[in-house]
PDB file of C-alpha atoms in Angstrom:
ATOM      1  CA  UNK D   1      -5.345   0.909-138.448  1.00 42.00           C
ATOM      2  CA  UNK D   2      -6.701   4.322-139.777  1.00 60.00           C
ATOM      3  CA  UNK D   3      -4.597   5.966-142.523  1.00 76.00           C
ATOM      4  CA  UNK D   4      -3.701   8.956-140.020  1.00 78.00           C
ATOM      5  CA  UNK D   5      -2.772   6.625-137.137  1.00 82.00           C
ATOM      6  CA  UNK D   6      -0.619   4.468-140.084  1.00 84.00           C
ATOM      7  CA  UNK D   7       0.873   7.457-140.962  1.00 87.00           C
ATOM      8  CA  UNK D   8       1.740   8.726-137.541  1.00 87.00           C
ATOM      9  CA  UNK D   9       3.073   5.288-136.810  1.00 87.00           C
ATOM     10  CA  UNK D  10       5.415   5.169-139.648  1.00 91.00           C
ATOM     11  CA  UNK D  11       6.823   8.866-139.917  1.00 91.00           C
ATOM     12  CA  UNK D  12       8.822   9.877-136.711  1.00 87.00           C
ATOM     13  CA  UNK D  13       8.793  13.450-137.887  1.00 89.00           C
ATOM     14  CA  UNK D  14       5.165  13.640-136.864  1.00 89.00           C
ATOM     15  CA  UNK D  15       5.716  13.216-132.968  1.00 88.00           C
ATOM     16  CA  UNK D  16       9.461  12.301-132.314  1.00 88.00           C
ATOM     17  CA  UNK D  17      10.155  16.270-131.458  1.00 89.00           C
ATOM     18  CA  UNK D  18       6.812  17.600-130.222  1.00 87.00           C
ATOM     19  CA  UNK D  19       7.255  20.277-127.627  1.00 85.00           C
ATOM     20  CA  UNK D  20      10.773  20.965-129.039  1.00 86.00           C
ATOM     21  CA  UNK D  21      11.491  23.386-131.646  1.00 89.00           C
ATOM     22  CA  UNK D  22      13.604  21.291-133.803  1.00 91.00           C
ATOM     23  CA  UNK D  23      10.443  19.442-134.727  1.00 93.00           C
ATOM     24  CA  UNK D  24       8.771  22.187-136.503  1.00 95.00           C
ATOM     25  CA  UNK D  25       9.540  25.130-138.903  1.00 94.00           C
ATOM     26  CA  UNK D  26       7.412  27.099-140.790  1.00 95.00           C
ATOM     27  CA  UNK D  27       7.530  27.267-144.952  1.00 94.00           C
ATOM     28  CA  UNK D  28       4.740  29.951-145.161  1.00 94.00           C
ATOM     29  CA  UNK D  29       2.213  30.901-142.598  1.00 92.00           C
ATOM     30  CA  UNK D  30       1.185  34.094-143.852  1.00 92.00           C
ATOM     31  CA  UNK D  31      -0.617  33.172-147.198  1.00 94.00           C
ATOM     32  CA  UNK D  32      -3.533  34.903-146.529  1.00 95.00           C
ATOM     33  CA  UNK D  33      -4.779  36.009-149.961  1.00 95.00           C
ATOM     34  CA  UNK D  34      -5.045  32.397-150.822  1.00 95.00           C
ATOM     35  CA  UNK D  35      -5.732  30.597-147.121  1.00 97.00           C
ATOM     36  CA  UNK D  36      -2.720  28.060-147.167  1.00 97.00           C
ATOM     37  CA  UNK D  37      -0.150  27.556-144.727  1.00 97.00           C
ATOM     38  CA  UNK D  38       2.708  25.048-144.894  1.00 97.00           C
ATOM     39  CA  UNK D  39       5.532  23.704-142.339  1.00 97.00           C
ATOM     40  CA  UNK D  40       7.881  21.324-142.069  1.00 96.00           C
ATOM     41  CA  UNK D  41       7.685  18.559-138.991  1.00 96.00           C
ATOM     42  CA  UNK D  42      10.915  16.808-138.394  1.00 94.00           C
ATOM     43  CA  UNK D  43      12.459  14.032-136.379  1.00 93.00           C
ATOM     44  CA  UNK D  44      16.133  12.887-136.117  1.00 91.00           C
ATOM     45  CA  UNK D  45      15.778  11.079-139.634  1.00 90.00           C
ATOM     46  CA  UNK D  46      12.926  12.543-141.511  1.00 93.00           C
ATOM     47  CA  UNK D  47      11.571  15.532-142.192  1.00 93.00           C
ATOM     48  CA  UNK D  48       7.909  15.897-143.903  1.00 96.00           C
ATOM     49  CA  UNK D  49       6.130  19.050-145.659  1.00 97.00           C
ATOM     50  CA  UNK D  50       2.739  19.521-144.388  1.00 97.00           C
ATOM     51  CA  UNK D  51       0.432  21.846-147.021  1.00 98.00           C
ATOM     52  CA  UNK D  52      -3.151  22.707-145.763  1.00 98.00           C
ATOM     53  CA  UNK D  53      -5.444  24.665-148.292  1.00 98.00           C
ATOM     54  CA  UNK D  54      -8.116  26.320-146.424  1.00 97.00           C
ATOM     55  CA  UNK D  55     -10.669  27.305-149.292  1.00 97.00           C
ATOM     56  CA  UNK D  56     -12.864  25.114-151.348  1.00 96.00           C
ATOM     57  CA  UNK D  57     -10.833  26.268-154.290  1.00 96.00           C
ATOM     58  CA  UNK D  58      -8.146  24.227-155.906  1.00 97.00           C
ATOM     59  CA  UNK D  59      -4.712  25.623-156.274  1.00 97.00           C
ATOM     60  CA  UNK D  60      -3.057  24.829-159.320  1.00 96.00           C
ATOM     61  CA  UNK D  61       0.828  25.188-159.712  1.00 96.00           C
ATOM     62  CA  UNK D  62       1.029  26.560-155.807  1.00 97.00           C
ATOM     63  CA  UNK D  63       4.534  27.200-155.011  1.00 97.00           C
ATOM     64  CA  UNK D  64       6.008  26.244-151.714  1.00 96.00           C
ATOM     65  CA  UNK D  65       9.588  26.586-150.149  1.00 95.00           C
ATOM     66  CA  UNK D  66      11.258  23.612-149.417  1.00 96.00           C
ATOM     67  CA  UNK D  67      14.021  23.049-147.083  1.00 93.00           C
ATOM     68  CA  UNK D  68      16.586  20.771-149.306  1.00 94.00           C
ATOM     69  CA  UNK D  69      16.821  20.137-153.048  1.00 96.00           C
ATOM     70  CA  UNK D  70      15.681  17.055-154.373  1.00 95.00           C
ATOM     71  CA  UNK D  71      12.530  15.092-155.043  1.00 97.00           C
ATOM     72  CA  UNK D  72       9.393  14.986-153.344  1.00 97.00           C
ATOM     73  CA  UNK D  73       6.907  12.431-153.091  1.00 96.00           C
ATOM     74  CA  UNK D  74       3.453  13.215-151.718  1.00 96.00           C
ATOM     75  CA  UNK D  75       2.184  10.375-148.985  1.00 95.00           C
ATOM     76  CA  UNK D  76      -0.694  11.376-147.589  1.00 94.00           C
ATOM     77  CA  UNK D  77      -3.606  13.548-149.327  1.00 95.00           C
ATOM     78  CA  UNK D  78      -7.056  14.141-147.536  1.00 94.00           C
ATOM     79  CA  UNK D  79      -8.740  14.572-150.675  1.00 95.00           C
ATOM     80  CA  UNK D  80      -7.658  10.955-152.060  1.00 92.00           C
ATOM     81  CA  UNK D  81     -10.807   8.836-153.508  1.00 91.00           C
ATOM     82  CA  UNK D  82     -10.287   6.298-150.758  1.00 88.00           C
ATOM     83  CA  UNK D  83     -11.621   9.148-147.878  1.00 88.00           C
ATOM     84  CA  UNK D  84     -14.684   9.840-150.734  1.00 90.00           C
ATOM     85  CA  UNK D  85     -12.524  13.048-152.032  1.00 90.00           C
ATOM     86  CA  UNK D  86     -12.014  13.953-155.736  1.00 92.00           C
ATOM     87  CA  UNK D  87      -8.693  12.388-155.943  1.00 93.00           C
ATOM     88  CA  UNK D  88      -6.710  15.392-156.954  1.00 95.00           C
ATOM     89  CA  UNK D  89      -3.522  16.114-156.010  1.00 93.00           C
ATOM     90  CA  UNK D  90       0.010  14.875-156.845  1.00 92.00           C
ATOM     91  CA  UNK D  91       0.569  11.531-157.985  1.00 87.00           C
ATOM     92  CA  UNK D  92       4.044  11.592-159.640  1.00 87.00           C
ATOM     93  CA  UNK D  93       6.958  12.833-157.931  1.00 93.00           C
ATOM     94  CA  UNK D  94       7.807  16.651-157.723  1.00 96.00           C
ATOM     95  CA  UNK D  95      11.216  17.840-158.428  1.00 96.00           C
ATOM     96  CA  UNK D  96      12.352  21.146-156.517  1.00 97.00           C
ATOM     97  CA  UNK D  97      13.649  24.211-158.448  1.00 97.00           C
ATOM     98  CA  UNK D  98      16.475  26.563-157.528  1.00 97.00           C
ATOM     99  CA  UNK D  99      14.170  29.120-157.341  1.00 96.00           C
ATOM    100  CA  UNK D 100      13.965  31.110-154.066  1.00 95.00           C
ATOM    101  CA  UNK D 101      10.783  31.529-152.348  1.00 93.00           C
ATOM    102  CA  UNK D 102       9.986  32.379-148.937  1.00 92.00           C
ATOM    103  CA  UNK D 103      13.584  32.916-147.931  1.00 92.00           C
ATOM    104  CA  UNK D 104      14.628  29.217-148.969  1.00 94.00           C
ATOM    105  CA  UNK D 105      16.654  28.546-151.872  1.00 96.00           C
ATOM    106  CA  UNK D 106      14.596  25.867-153.390  1.00 97.00           C
ATOM    107  CA  UNK D 107      11.181  25.409-154.333  1.00 97.00           C
ATOM    108  CA  UNK D 108       8.573  23.451-156.094  1.00 96.00           C
ATOM    109  CA  UNK D 109       4.708  23.789-157.683  1.00 96.00           C
ATOM    110  CA  UNK D 110       2.345  21.263-156.777  1.00 95.00           C
ATOM    111  CA  UNK D 111      -1.335  20.749-157.025  1.00 96.00           C
ATOM    112  CA  UNK D 112      -3.570  21.387-153.851  1.00 97.00           C
ATOM    113  CA  UNK D 113      -6.938  19.887-153.707  1.00 97.00           C
ATOM    114  CA  UNK D 114      -9.457  22.018-152.164  1.00 96.00           C
ATOM    115  CA  UNK D 115     -10.558  22.043-148.612  1.00 96.00           C
ATOM    116  CA  UNK D 116      -7.556  19.254-147.954  1.00 96.00           C
ATOM    117  CA  UNK D 117      -4.124  18.805-146.406  1.00 96.00           C
ATOM    118  CA  UNK D 118      -1.463  16.977-148.071  1.00 96.00           C
ATOM    119  CA  UNK D 119       2.118  15.560-146.555  1.00 96.00           C
ATOM    120  CA  UNK D 120       4.935  15.583-148.771  1.00 97.00           C
ATOM    121  CA  UNK D 121       8.563  13.302-148.178  1.00 96.00           C
ATOM    122  CA  UNK D 122      11.555  14.145-149.554  1.00 94.00           C
ATOM    123  CA  UNK D 123      13.334  11.132-151.488  1.00 91.00           C
ATOM    124  CA  UNK D 124      16.897   9.781-150.620  1.00 74.00           C
TER     125      UNK D 124
END
């Protein structure tokens, strides 16, 4: 099974509430200067953060809002070496900070590879 198919199969947040406003929330959809968007996909039991970098420029220490404090782990990176990418990403877990950003009380800094999308999941 392809990695994206597997990701969707094991993470109901990517499909459970399609077409329902409970399944999607913007984190930041208007960073036109850096051409990055971020949003949350949700299901009854999980939330996933999706961050997309639409430029060929890596974004280091890029701050995104998060819906809840905690530890986040990158579970998908389209720039992974297994996709012939550079391997740039967030190998270690990321701790949110109590820094308000984009209307959310917590945020975190991450590495965004060029022309790539990443998916993060909050650890229990």
